[in-house]
Tab-separated table of C-alpha atoms in Angstrom:
chain	number	residue	atom	x	y	z
N	1	UNK	CA	-0.288	0.228	0.097
N	2	UNK	CA	1.170	3.860	-0.993
N	3	UNK	CA	1.436	5.836	1.738
N	4	UNK	CA	2.017	9.550	2.346
N	5	UNK	CA	4.015	11.418	4.787
N	6	UNK	CA	3.466	15.401	5.626
N	7	UNK	CA	6.111	15.846	8.413
N	8	UNK	CA	4.340	19.384	9.565
N	9	UNK	CA	1.669	18.975	11.730
N	10	UNK	CA	1.942	23.045	11.922
N	11	UNK	CA	3.680	25.508	10.329
N	12	UNK	CA	2.806	29.170	10.736
N	13	UNK	CA	3.538	32.287	8.202
N	14	UNK	CA	3.567	35.883	7.626
N	15	UNK	CA	1.636	37.328	5.726
N	16	UNK	CA	3.001	38.282	2.308
N	17	UNK	CA	5.395	36.096	3.078
N	18	UNK	CA	5.940	32.442	1.463
N	19	UNK	CA	5.827	28.703	3.780
N	20	UNK	CA	7.092	25.562	1.601
N	21	UNK	CA	4.617	22.558	3.102
N	22	UNK	CA	6.417	18.925	2.712
N	23	UNK	CA	5.588	15.501	1.814
N	24	UNK	CA	6.610	12.665	1.027
N	25	UNK	CA	5.013	9.688	-0.224
N	26	UNK	CA	6.104	6.094	-0.580
N	27	UNK	CA	5.224	3.877	-4.129
N	28	UNK	CA	6.824	1.501	-5.945
N	29	UNK	CA	4.272	2.352	-9.437
N	30	UNK	CA	5.563	4.790	-12.400
N	31	UNK	CA	2.911	6.407	-13.073
N	32	UNK	CA	0.371	8.403	-10.294
N	33	UNK	CA	-1.144	11.475	-9.325
N	34	UNK	CA	-0.233	13.907	-7.024
N	35	UNK	CA	-2.541	16.624	-5.702
N	36	UNK	CA	-2.844	19.413	-2.880
N	37	UNK	CA	-5.923	19.731	-0.635
N	38	UNK	CA	-7.397	23.103	1.643
N	39	UNK	CA	-10.084	22.902	3.709
N	40	UNK	CA	-10.420	26.230	5.444
N	41	UNK	CA	-12.113	25.663	9.526
N	42	UNK	CA	-15.533	24.105	9.540
N	43	UNK	CA	-15.372	24.367	5.402
N	44	UNK	CA	-15.115	23.078	2.324
N	45	UNK	CA	-11.931	20.845	1.211
N	46	UNK	CA	-11.237	22.083	-2.131
N	47	UNK	CA	-7.856	21.585	-4.466
N	48	UNK	CA	-5.315	23.051	-4.908
N	49	UNK	CA	-3.177	22.186	-7.046
N	50	UNK	CA	-2.902	18.638	-9.209
N	51	UNK	CA	0.912	16.841	-10.639
N	52	UNK	CA	1.032	14.358	-12.986
N	53	UNK	CA	3.952	12.205	-11.978
N	54	UNK	CA	5.000	11.737	-16.076
N	55	UNK	CA	4.947	15.263	-16.943
N	56	UNK	CA	9.012	16.840	-14.568
N	57	UNK	CA	7.013	20.716	-15.145
N	58	UNK	CA	6.403	22.014	-11.970
N	59	UNK	CA	2.496	22.850	-11.636
N	60	UNK	CA	1.635	26.258	-10.276
N	61	UNK	CA	-1.787	28.373	-10.030
N	62	UNK	CA	-1.387	31.681	-8.992
N	63	UNK	CA	0.200	32.228	-5.377
N	64	UNK	CA	-0.011	27.986	-5.549
N	65	UNK	CA	3.549	26.011	-6.510
N	66	UNK	CA	4.581	22.283	-6.005
N	67	UNK	CA	8.630	20.669	-6.588
N	68	UNK	CA	7.695	17.563	-7.603
N	69	UNK	CA	10.899	15.958	-7.749
N	70	UNK	CA	10.556	11.716	-7.872
N	71	UNK	CA	13.458	10.453	-7.877
N	72	UNK	CA	13.097	11.990	-4.364
N	73	UNK	CA	8.978	11.602	-3.489
N	74	UNK	CA	8.888	14.055	-2.726
N	75	UNK	CA	5.960	16.724	-3.622
N	76	UNK	CA	6.211	20.384	-1.503
N	77	UNK	CA	4.248	22.677	-1.589
N	78	UNK	CA	5.022	26.380	-1.431
N	79	UNK	CA	2.272	29.487	-1.126
N	80	UNK	CA	3.839	32.649	-2.559
N	81	UNK	CA	3.177	36.156	-0.604
N	82	UNK	CA	0.985	34.211	2.036
N	83	UNK	CA	-3.115	35.461	2.304
N	84	UNK	CA	-4.829	34.918	5.575
N	85	UNK	CA	-7.748	33.004	3.801
N	86	UNK	CA	-4.411	30.823	3.933
N	87	UNK	CA	-5.071	29.761	6.657
N	88	UNK	CA	-6.745	25.794	7.039
N	89	UNK	CA	-5.511	22.348	7.089
N	90	UNK	CA	-3.952	20.726	3.960
N	91	UNK	CA	-3.417	17.241	2.861
N	92	UNK	CA	-1.722	15.953	0.532
N	93	UNK	CA	-2.149	12.815	-1.676
N	94	UNK	CA	-1.341	10.517	-3.586
N	95	UNK	CA	-3.380	8.219	-6.409
N	96	UNK	CA	-2.830	5.320	-8.378
N	97	UNK	CA	-3.220	4.193	-11.250
N	98	UNK	CA	-5.840	1.860	-9.888
N	99	UNK	CA	-7.587	5.260	-9.095
N	100	UNK	CA	-7.384	4.698	-5.680
N	101	UNK	CA	-6.486	7.771	-2.761
N	102	UNK	CA	-4.055	8.283	0.301
N	103	UNK	CA	-4.127	11.214	1.355
N	104	UNK	CA	-1.341	12.454	3.802
N	105	UNK	CA	-2.308	13.093	7.912
N	106	UNK	CA	-2.213	17.151	7.366
N	107	UNK	CA	-0.230	20.076	7.665
N	108	UNK	CA	-2.035	23.283	9.910
N	109	UNK	CA	-0.979	26.404	8.342
N	110	UNK	CA	-1.787	29.276	9.838
N	111	UNK	CA	-1.244	33.143	8.324
N	112	UNK	CA	-0.197	35.485	10.911
N	113	UNK	CA	-1.336	39.125	10.335
E	1	UNK	CA	-18.611	23.324	-9.955
E	2	UNK	CA	-19.418	20.413	-8.776
E	3	UNK	CA	-21.772	20.523	-5.546
E	4	UNK	CA	-21.444	17.413	-2.823
E	5	UNK	CA	-23.833	17.969	-0.127
E	6	UNK	CA	-23.764	16.050	2.659
E	7	UNK	CA	-27.320	15.809	4.941
E	8	UNK	CA	-25.656	17.222	8.189
E	9	UNK	CA	-23.238	19.423	9.680
E	10	UNK	CA	-23.801	18.155	13.065
E	11	UNK	CA	-25.206	14.591	14.578
E	12	UNK	CA	-25.603	13.685	18.070
E	13	UNK	CA	-26.299	9.907	19.287
E	14	UNK	CA	-26.634	7.766	21.042
E	15	UNK	CA	-24.947	3.717	21.645
E	16	UNK	CA	-26.135	1.739	19.609
E	17	UNK	CA	-28.650	4.159	17.691
E	18	UNK	CA	-28.644	3.121	14.038
E	19	UNK	CA	-27.013	5.829	12.109
E	20	UNK	CA	-27.957	7.018	8.657
E	21	UNK	CA	-25.463	9.926	6.918
E	22	UNK	CA	-26.730	11.226	3.076
E	23	UNK	CA	-24.685	11.768	0.709
E	24	UNK	CA	-25.938	13.908	-2.951
E	25	UNK	CA	-23.597	15.012	-5.644
E	26	UNK	CA	-24.705	16.747	-8.483
E	27	UNK	CA	-22.412	15.734	-11.107
E	28	UNK	CA	-23.465	12.514	-12.454
E	29	UNK	CA	-20.195	11.621	-10.675
E	30	UNK	CA	-19.393	8.001	-11.309
E	31	UNK	CA	-17.673	7.266	-7.891
E	32	UNK	CA	-18.875	8.714	-4.533
E	33	UNK	CA	-16.255	7.819	-1.559
E	34	UNK	CA	-16.682	7.552	2.712
E	35	UNK	CA	-14.081	9.124	4.404
E	36	UNK	CA	-13.692	9.959	8.083
E	37	UNK	CA	-11.754	12.343	9.615
E	38	UNK	CA	-9.403	12.363	12.290
E	39	UNK	CA	-6.862	15.261	14.271
E	40	UNK	CA	-3.255	13.101	13.538
E	41	UNK	CA	-4.772	10.945	11.202
E	42	UNK	CA	-5.381	12.856	8.326
E	43	UNK	CA	-8.565	10.919	5.660
E	44	UNK	CA	-9.234	7.027	6.257
E	45	UNK	CA	-11.403	5.648	3.641
E	46	UNK	CA	-14.126	3.501	5.043
E	47	UNK	CA	-16.386	2.369	1.936
E	48	UNK	CA	-16.509	3.709	-1.822
E	49	UNK	CA	-18.239	2.829	-4.748
E	50	UNK	CA	-17.804	3.095	-8.338
E	51	UNK	CA	-21.108	2.215	-10.228
E	52	UNK	CA	-25.538	1.528	-8.730
E	53	UNK	CA	-25.458	-0.570	-6.197
E	54	UNK	CA	-22.057	-1.339	-6.045
E	55	UNK	CA	-19.403	-0.971	-3.063
E	56	UNK	CA	-15.291	-1.677	-1.564
E	57	UNK	CA	-14.598	-1.825	1.423
E	58	UNK	CA	-11.623	0.844	2.243
E	59	UNK	CA	-8.871	0.811	4.992
E	60	UNK	CA	-11.596	1.281	8.759
E	61	UNK	CA	-14.420	-0.698	6.670
E	62	UNK	CA	-15.555	-2.544	11.334
E	63	UNK	CA	-18.907	-1.417	12.219
E	64	UNK	CA	-20.030	0.900	9.065
E	65	UNK	CA	-22.311	-0.333	5.681
E	66	UNK	CA	-22.881	1.757	2.556
E	67	UNK	CA	-25.493	1.197	0.404
E	68	UNK	CA	-26.009	3.106	-3.224
E	69	UNK	CA	-29.166	2.901	-4.796
E	70	UNK	CA	-29.063	6.343	-7.158
E	71	UNK	CA	-25.958	6.936	-8.984
E	72	UNK	CA	-26.196	10.952	-7.076
E	73	UNK	CA	-26.709	9.147	-3.586
E	74	UNK	CA	-24.457	7.588	-1.551
E	75	UNK	CA	-25.323	6.483	2.219
E	76	UNK	CA	-23.728	5.250	4.793
E	77	UNK	CA	-24.267	3.442	7.808
E	78	UNK	CA	-24.017	3.568	11.413
E	79	UNK	CA	-25.484	-0.824	12.099
E	80	UNK	CA	-24.863	-0.299	16.715
E	81	UNK	CA	-23.311	3.272	17.016
E	82	UNK	CA	-20.328	3.039	19.151
E	83	UNK	CA	-18.701	6.221	20.962
E	84	UNK	CA	-15.485	5.520	19.099
E	85	UNK	CA	-17.081	6.230	15.857
E	86	UNK	CA	-17.757	10.028	17.222
E	87	UNK	CA	-15.976	12.055	13.950
E	88	UNK	CA	-16.072	14.522	11.241
E	89	UNK	CA	-17.476	12.445	8.338
E	90	UNK	CA	-16.337	13.906	4.836
E	91	UNK	CA	-18.263	12.339	1.432
E	92	UNK	CA	-16.662	12.891	-1.771
E	93	UNK	CA	-17.309	12.453	-5.422
E	94	UNK	CA	-14.822	11.331	-8.960
E	95	UNK	CA	-15.562	11.499	-12.527
E	96	UNK	CA	-14.542	8.802	-14.388
E	97	UNK	CA	-13.814	5.293	-14.407
E	98	UNK	CA	-9.590	5.735	-15.634
E	99	UNK	CA	-7.087	6.310	-14.713
E	100	UNK	CA	-6.851	10.491	-15.187
E	101	UNK	CA	-6.341	13.506	-13.045
E	102	UNK	CA	-10.096	14.142	-11.971
E	103	UNK	CA	-9.912	14.828	-8.922
E	104	UNK	CA	-12.162	14.114	-5.403
E	105	UNK	CA	-15.432	16.745	-4.491
E	106	UNK	CA	-15.281	17.060	-1.367
E	107	UNK	CA	-18.345	17.999	0.536
E	108	UNK	CA	-18.707	20.030	3.813
E	109	UNK	CA	-18.381	17.430	6.385
E	110	UNK	CA	-21.161	16.038	8.740
E	111	UNK	CA	-19.090	15.996	12.254
E	112	UNK	CA	-20.410	13.266	14.778
E	113	UNK	CA	-21.061	12.825	18.084
E	114	UNK	CA	-21.539	9.370	19.868
E	115	UNK	CA	-22.943	10.145	23.170
């Protein structure tokens, strides 16, 4: 079974600064997808960004970007120009060729004004 | 936008009761999922379904069952609720059966307390 590890249970960042959330995963598969989800306090979990394993180029969505290192099985999320609305729990997720999703334990991010 | 609706945001039940959690999606998605979310444990898959009347066990199916009589609706059933089933329950749906980058779309969650 695949495992997803988020080693930072809690993080904080000053407003307008940059923060990086780490995620590593364990798999023997060569093809898969990776996702970052955001869950604001008492609100719905939403997709932030996704990455195909066969693409070397790192995905970017506005202020959110990833650093995908396939050989190291690492998939970190960088948030630039942090905003108060970025305060949330962030989950890293791995999807295998069987369409099974595996989630990490989450990182609670607080943006400080 | 995809809309995944869970019937209750908060629910309080008693030990031994039969509990039904309902989830409806409006995008004709083939796949539906039930997770429970606990602090420090992340999301753990209880059951999923890739078609009407089909169901597959996830990682923690014990004490739960599911029903999918219609494509848009996926119900989670706690046969005899116990205090260790107090948790946040998340429903999700996903389009397509093939291997693709389609993400899961989540409902708002149901915070269930068993007394």
